[in-house]
Amino acid sequence: MTDLILSGVSKTFGNTRAVEPTDLAFAKGQLTALLGPSGCGKTTLLRMIAGLENPTRGQIKLGDDDITDLPAHKRKFGMVFQSFALFPHYTVRENVAYSLTIGGMAKPTALEKAESLLATVQLNGFGDRRVGELSGGQRQRVAIARALAQEPQVFLLDEPMSALDAKLREDMQVELRLLQQRLGITTIVVTHDQREAMTMADTIVVMSNGRVEQVAPPQEIYHKPANAFVADFIGKANFFDGLYQSGGVMIGSQTLDVPANFAPESPVRLAIRPESACLATEPGQNRIAAVVGFVRDLGPVREYHLTTDIGPIIVEYAAGSEEQKLTAGDKTLVHLPVDALRVYPRAAA
Amino acid sequence: MTVADDLNVAADIPAKAAPGLTRKGALYGVLTALMVVFCVVPFILVIVISFGRKIEGAAWVWDFTFENYQRFFVGTLWPDEVTFLYLQQLGYSFYFAIIASLLAVLTALPFTLLLTRLKRSTQAIWLVFILSSLSMSEVFIVMGWDILLSNNSGLPKLFQVTGMTQWLKDVGWFQTLRDIGLANPRNVKFKPSEFATILTMSYLVWPYAVILLYPALSRLDPSLSEAARTMGASRWTVIRTVTLPSIRLPLMGTTLLLFVFLLGSYVTISVFATPDKQTTAVAIYSNIRGSNLNAPFGSAQAVILLISASICLYFGHLLNSKAEAR
């Protein structure tokens, strides 16, 4: 069941195409993360959904209604801004009650409802405070409560965690996800933090240069990245450029077996996650001689930085799970399992 | 260098620093003296002269009498007869200054809001243009408006030539203009009138209003109004509930500043206000430099005008403090 549908939506500012024609469907009651680096067009896309920017082309539909030209104040999508945009001249309670009072609800009733919303975001007793008296996390909760006050059909969040410190951000990600699941509101979160997207989202939309690169659930995005950009942007990956030859990819003097078919001599890029590669002791398929350059112990994981004929490779183990413990300067073999290798076409140099 | 040499050097330091301190002290002394001579002394002189006495048919003499203040508030014939002529002039000073400053701020506000939404380079061009307009003197501006509103060569003539006057008569609005003093039996006339006075006074301070409002409006976070819009607020509701309250302090500050500036407006009032609506500033001039040559009374009026402005500023400050405390 889909709710919000974007068909061929694009946005151009002067000569710059901020968002390429985009088709997306946001499932009702689900949380979708728009993920990408700065300037990839994700905020512009969110602003078009909110009605704060007019699409240059395309159509936005909510259910059966075309809302492309509907102004923001008539869409009434709840939105949390990066800066939270709380009104400094109102108290916390008045901020939360804003949409209700301007919508014509009697002020006492609106303030009462605001109080219950503050309880929902665990801010009981904060109603009389001024915005300036709140911490970053509290401000974010007020912004969420305020956006939810009008009971929006779609809830939009533009980099909602970027103003918070790392620890608070992690807590708020879980809290926001639980709240969204409890309320069952269609939610779209813009973020450049892949960890945040992986934590909260049912579906991730990865964007780059105004284009949607992949739309999939978090695990699929991680394990089956659609292209080299997604593989690089989501998590860590080892990359190797080579030429496809029947059944394998030639990288320098080495040939690796790969699970893909390309035209002979096609330039390709191989990717493999550090945790999918492993150290080996016996020669075999896709096993390459390597020298340990550096061992990085991060506590829960240990990384081996290897030098090989096909380029540098990082191999990652959960701490203590590796069969052999090596130190810098040790010679070894690195195994790149066929089924863990991803192969992507690459523009010829 | 030995330890003894070090000690000698250390001993020399205060001796070397002393001339520097003296020079600095002398500089501060001269600056303070200049401030006293050019700012405080004239001000004290005005206060002292306001207690002086005018000798009829001659000059004024030093004295300590409250006659001038009494004359201002209740007239010279008090207690037999009470007149409020000078209080009325003070009232007109306030009247013109309040309306003109409000008009200037109300028209400058939307302009400045739009200005802040333009490209930076375009904003800079506009700001330079507005700043340069500040270099024009009041006399020059009033002369321009005097010609623009004059009956023989200005807008009234244009109204007549283009048939606007006849049209106003045909639709029945001409009589309304006559009733409010903006027309004679033949044509529209804009001066002397309150309309011309307020319009020119507003024009005088309008660039100041833009310059004073610009910093606050350019710092206004656009996401505040966008947030309000996503919550169902129309553009007018956004202005009423978000924009105006957010810039309440600069708005009040600007209005107060323009108001105080306009309280002393002289040329505009002399040219455009009707004789029965002259202000305290004009009366001060005619007493000190004009036909009356009654410096003590002129000084008393100046002191009262100054105190009135100070009271207004004080109340403005109180309001600001209360708003900030909220």
Tab-separated table of C-alpha atoms in Angstrom, chain A residues 3 11 48-49 51 54 60 63 81 86-87 114 122 135 148 176 195 198 229 260 290 295 300 312 319 324 328 340-341:
chain	number	residue	atom	x	y	z
A	3	ASP	CA	0.697	6.732	0.104
A	11	LYS	CA	14.116	20.792	-9.612
A	48	MET	CA	9.360	19.864	-2.634
A	49	ILE	CA	7.411	17.216	-0.730
A	51	GLY	CA	5.561	22.370	-0.505
A	54	ASN	CA	7.872	24.062	-6.394
A	60	ILE	CA	3.451	14.687	-6.307
A	63	GLY	CA	-3.138	8.941	-2.165
A	81	PHE	CA	13.949	21.520	10.523
A	86	LEU	CA	11.341	26.874	17.336
A	87	PHE	CA	9.712	30.252	17.881
A	114	ALA	CA	0.203	20.465	23.692
A	122	GLN	CA	8.978	12.904	27.595
A	135	SER	CA	19.191	21.777	25.662
A	148	LEU	CA	3.057	16.087	15.367
A	176	LEU	CA	12.375	8.652	17.183
A	195	ARG	CA	24.364	4.860	10.556
A	198	MET	CA	20.388	2.188	8.930
A	229	PHE	CA	28.833	4.809	-5.299
A	260	ALA	CA	28.947	-11.637	-13.247
A	290	ALA	CA	49.539	-10.168	0.924
A	295	VAL	CA	46.857	-3.787	12.403
A	300	PRO	CA	34.950	-4.805	18.967
A	312	PRO	CA	45.567	-2.240	-0.647
A	319	ALA	CA	37.667	-9.168	17.800
A	324	GLN	CA	45.454	-16.481	12.764
A	328	ALA	CA	52.767	-5.799	10.807
A	340	ALA	CA	31.061	-11.659	-1.715
A	341	LEU	CA	32.508	-9.766	-4.681
